[in-house]
Short mmCIF file of C-alpha atoms in Angstrom, two decimals:
data_model
loop_
_atom_site.label_atom_id
_atom_site.label_comp_id
_atom_site.label_asym_id
_atom_site.label_seq_id
_atom_site.Cartn_x
_atom_site.Cartn_y
_atom_site.Cartn_z
CA UNK H 28 38.85 -28.31 43.33
CA UNK H 29 38.17 -24.62 42.59
CA UNK H 30 34.54 -23.42 42.95
CA UNK H 31 32.96 -22.22 39.79
CA UNK H 32 32.80 -18.43 39.49
CA UNK H 33 29.54 -16.68 39.33
CA UNK H 34 28.85 -13.56 37.38
CA UNK H 35 26.86 -11.16 39.54
CA UNK H 36 25.67 -9.11 36.47
CA UNK H 37 24.36 -12.23 34.89
CA UNK H 38 22.64 -13.24 38.04
CA UNK H 39 20.98 -9.86 38.39
CA UNK H 40 19.89 -10.04 34.77
CA UNK H 41 18.29 -13.36 35.35
CA UNK H 42 16.53 -12.17 38.43
CA UNK H 43 15.22 -9.14 36.66
CA UNK H 44 13.95 -11.20 33.80
CA UNK H 45 12.17 -13.64 36.26
CA UNK H 46 10.53 -10.61 37.95
CA UNK H 47 9.47 -9.10 34.79
CA UNK H 48 7.86 -12.27 33.75
CA UNK H 49 5.89 -12.51 36.96
CA UNK H 50 4.70 -8.80 36.94
CA UNK H 51 4.23 -8.05 33.14
CA UNK H 52 2.66 -9.80 30.34
CA UNK H 53 5.85 -9.62 27.90
CA UNK H 54 4.49 -12.02 25.29
CA UNK H 55 2.50 -9.23 23.47
CA UNK H 56 3.73 -9.48 19.81
CA UNK H 57 4.81 -6.52 17.82
CA UNK H 58 3.30 -8.30 14.81
CA UNK H 59 -0.18 -8.03 16.60
CA UNK H 60 0.40 -4.23 16.34
CA UNK H 61 1.34 -4.39 12.63
CA UNK H 62 -1.61 -6.52 11.84
CA UNK H 63 -3.98 -4.22 13.64
CA UNK H 64 -2.53 -1.32 11.97
CA UNK H 65 -3.13 -2.84 8.52
CA UNK H 66 -6.75 -3.67 9.50
CA UNK H 67 -7.28 -0.06 10.45
CA UNK H 68 -5.92 1.35 7.21
CA UNK H 69 -8.23 -1.03 5.25
CA UNK H 70 -11.01 0.01 7.53
CA UNK H 71 -10.30 3.81 6.95
CA UNK H 72 -10.09 3.14 3.18
CA UNK H 73 -13.61 1.46 3.35
CA UNK H 74 -15.04 4.32 5.21
CA UNK H 75 -13.56 6.76 2.89
CA UNK H 76 -15.04 5.00 -0.07
CA UNK H 77 -18.42 4.77 1.46
CA UNK H 78 -18.65 8.39 2.60
CA UNK H 79 -17.55 9.46 -0.94
CA UNK H 80 -20.23 7.24 -2.50
CA UNK H 81 -22.97 8.70 -0.20
CA UNK H 82 -21.65 12.39 -0.64
CA UNK H 83 -19.86 12.57 -4.07
CA UNK H 84 -17.14 15.24 -4.02
CA UNK H 85 -17.64 15.93 -0.28
CA UNK H 86 -17.33 12.74 1.65
CA UNK H 87 -16.27 13.18 5.31
CA UNK H 88 -16.62 16.89 5.16
CA UNK H 89 -20.23 16.46 4.24
CA UNK H 90 -20.77 14.01 7.19
CA UNK H 91 -19.56 16.57 9.72
CA UNK H 92 -22.55 18.82 8.50
CA UNK H 93 -25.06 15.99 8.14
CA UNK H 94 -28.58 16.28 9.44
CA UNK H 95 -30.11 13.87 12.05
CA UNK H 96 -31.87 11.98 9.29
CA UNK H 97 -28.69 11.39 7.37
CA UNK H 98 -26.87 10.28 10.48
CA UNK H 99 -29.56 7.70 11.22
CA UNK H 100 -29.31 6.57 7.60
CA UNK H 101 -25.43 6.16 7.86
CA UNK H 102 -25.07 4.89 11.42
CA UNK H 103 -25.76 1.20 10.76
CA UNK H 104 -22.79 0.90 8.23
CA UNK H 105 -20.61 2.92 10.38
CA UNK H 106 -21.28 0.70 13.47
CA UNK H 107 -20.87 -2.48 11.35
CA UNK H 108 -17.60 -1.15 9.96
CA UNK H 109 -16.38 -0.28 13.41
CA UNK H 110 -17.19 -3.68 14.77
CA UNK H 111 -15.57 -5.47 11.81
CA UNK H 112 -12.42 -3.50 12.39
CA UNK H 113 -12.40 -4.33 16.07
CA UNK H 114 -13.14 -7.98 15.53
CA UNK H 115 -10.41 -8.40 12.77
CA UNK H 116 -7.88 -6.54 14.76
CA UNK H 117 -8.66 -8.65 17.73
CA UNK H 118 -8.41 -11.87 15.63
CA UNK H 119 -4.93 -10.74 14.32
CA UNK H 120 -3.66 -9.59 17.73
CA UNK H 121 -4.71 -12.77 19.39
CA UNK H 122 -3.18 -15.12 16.73
CA UNK H 123 0.29 -13.40 16.86
CA UNK H 124 0.28 -13.00 20.58
CA UNK H 125 -0.85 -16.63 21.25
CA UNK H 126 2.03 -17.70 18.98
CA UNK H 127 4.65 -15.75 20.92
CA UNK H 128 3.11 -16.80 24.19
CA UNK H 129 3.53 -20.44 23.31
CA UNK H 130 7.10 -19.80 22.22
CA UNK H 131 7.78 -18.11 25.48
CA UNK H 132 6.00 -20.63 27.66
CA UNK H 133 3.68 -17.96 28.93
CA UNK H 134 -0.10 -18.77 29.07
CA UNK H 135 -2.16 -16.16 27.19
CA UNK H 136 -5.11 -16.22 29.60
CA UNK H 137 -3.07 -16.07 32.72
CA UNK H 138 -3.93 -13.69 35.72
CA UNK H 139 -1.69 -11.01 33.97
CA UNK H 140 -3.40 -11.50 30.74
CA UNK H 141 -6.91 -11.09 32.42
CA UNK H 142 -5.69 -7.98 34.32
CA UNK H 143 -4.25 -6.54 30.94
CA UNK H 144 -7.55 -7.28 29.08
CA UNK H 145 -9.77 -5.71 31.70
CA UNK H 146 -7.58 -2.61 32.07
CA UNK H 147 -7.84 -2.03 28.27
CA UNK H 148 -11.51 -3.13 28.08
CA UNK H 149 -13.01 -0.54 30.52
CA UNK H 150 -11.71 2.58 28.88
CA UNK H 151 -12.36 1.23 25.44
CA UNK H 152 -15.99 0.36 25.99
CA UNK H 153 -16.71 3.61 27.83
CA UNK H 154 -14.99 5.56 25.08
CA UNK H 155 -16.92 3.65 22.25
CA UNK H 156 -20.23 4.42 23.89
CA UNK H 157 -19.39 7.93 24.57
CA UNK H 158 -18.18 8.40 21.00
CA UNK H 159 -21.54 6.76 19.67
CA UNK H 160 -23.36 9.34 21.76
CA UNK H 161 -21.41 12.18 20.26
CA UNK H 162 -22.23 11.01 16.63
CA UNK H 163 -25.95 10.74 17.53
CA UNK H 164 -26.00 14.15 19.02
CA UNK H 165 -24.35 15.68 16.01
CA UNK H 166 -20.68 16.29 17.35
CA UNK H 167 -19.31 14.19 14.50
CA UNK H 168 -16.08 16.07 14.36
CA UNK H 169 -15.26 15.09 17.97
CA UNK H 170 -15.74 11.25 17.33
CA UNK H 171 -12.34 10.47 15.85
CA UNK H 172 -10.52 12.56 18.49
CA UNK H 173 -12.50 10.94 21.07
CA UNK H 174 -11.66 7.44 19.84
CA UNK H 175 -7.96 8.31 19.84
CA UNK H 176 -8.08 9.92 23.31
CA UNK H 177 -9.97 7.06 24.93
CA UNK H 178 -7.76 4.50 23.10
CA UNK H 179 -4.64 6.16 24.37
CA UNK H 180 -5.91 6.26 27.92
CA UNK H 181 -6.71 2.54 27.65
CA UNK H 182 -3.07 1.82 26.45
CA UNK H 183 -1.74 3.96 29.45
CA UNK H 184 -3.92 2.02 31.81
CA UNK H 185 -2.83 -1.27 30.53
CA UNK H 186 0.84 -0.48 29.97
CA UNK H 187 1.65 -1.38 33.57
CA UNK H 188 0.92 -4.98 32.80
CA UNK H 189 2.92 -5.21 29.65
CA UNK H 190 5.79 -3.76 27.40
CA UNK H 191 7.06 -0.14 27.79
CA UNK H 192 6.26 0.63 24.18
CA UNK H 193 2.45 0.30 24.93
CA UNK H 194 2.90 3.37 27.11
CA UNK H 195 4.46 5.50 24.56
CA UNK H 196 1.90 4.42 21.88
CA UNK H 197 -0.75 5.44 24.31
CA UNK H 198 0.88 9.01 24.71
CA UNK H 199 1.06 9.28 21.04
CA UNK H 200 -2.59 8.46 20.50
CA UNK H 201 -3.56 11.00 23.04
CA UNK H 202 -1.32 13.64 21.41
CA UNK H 203 -2.85 12.91 17.96
CA UNK H 204 -6.39 12.98 19.67
CA UNK H 205 -5.70 16.48 20.97
CA UNK H 206 -4.51 17.63 17.61
CA UNK H 207 -7.33 16.16 15.80
CA UNK H 208 -9.80 18.19 17.94
CA UNK H 209 -8.38 21.33 16.32
CA UNK H 210 -8.65 19.84 12.71
CA UNK H 211 -11.97 18.25 12.70
CA UNK H 212 -11.98 18.07 8.80
CA UNK H 213 -9.17 15.42 8.83
CA UNK H 214 -10.74 12.94 11.08
CA UNK H 215 -10.29 10.04 8.64
CA UNK H 216 -6.60 11.06 8.12
CA UNK H 217 -6.07 10.96 11.84
CA UNK H 218 -7.75 7.79 12.35
CA UNK H 219 -5.51 6.16 9.63
CA UNK H 220 -2.34 7.87 11.28
CA UNK H 221 -3.27 6.82 14.80
CA UNK H 222 -4.83 3.34 14.46
CA UNK H 223 -3.09 2.46 11.26
CA UNK H 224 0.48 3.87 11.01
CA UNK H 225 0.79 4.38 14.68
CA UNK H 226 0.15 0.66 15.30
CA UNK H 227 2.42 -0.39 12.47
CA UNK H 228 5.31 1.79 13.57
CA UNK H 229 5.18 0.75 17.32
CA UNK H 230 4.62 -2.93 16.24
CA UNK H 231 7.74 -2.94 14.16
CA UNK H 232 9.65 -1.27 17.02
CA UNK H 233 8.31 -3.93 19.52
CA UNK H 234 9.36 -6.69 17.16
CA UNK H 235 12.75 -5.46 16.64
CA UNK H 236 13.37 -4.98 20.23
CA UNK H 237 11.82 -8.04 21.68
CA UNK H 238 11.34 -10.72 19.01
CA UNK H 239 14.09 -10.71 16.58
#
């Protein structure tokens, strides 16, 4: 009786898949990025509405020249808005990633998941506190560039534990942050572009490559 033939290429592909699952959290869902991007766009819209209400016909541009007293008055709303965006984005991302992880048979809070979360959290927390200090000190024009830069660095830091697209998203956010430094009057636009459209674009790319 003839022995069944084996396909070396298929074996190598299977070995590679096993190694990837053991070294990378591959259940990160592209729909998480899309959902987070939509949340960021809504948050940018709310921020634009609020600033135009506080400063009619000036909005964000007036915020760049605000006095310390004005910044203290506005800060609670902006912090609350930022927290709402972060919480909503995390809820959406967790929902879609958990759904994909269950489908793939990969636990969400595994050792890989914890390493990924920690590698993202450290730059994000440091960046958030740093940008809060920038706002309080009056360097309002550097807040959005700082957020984009620190977020990009966080994605680069975490990309070694997950899908390749995360690294490219991180580089995109860093690039946008550097450009935003040169155009401080367009901070809200860069926020919507980086956190909103950037997430949506890369989320759709990840979904097309890994989930369809």
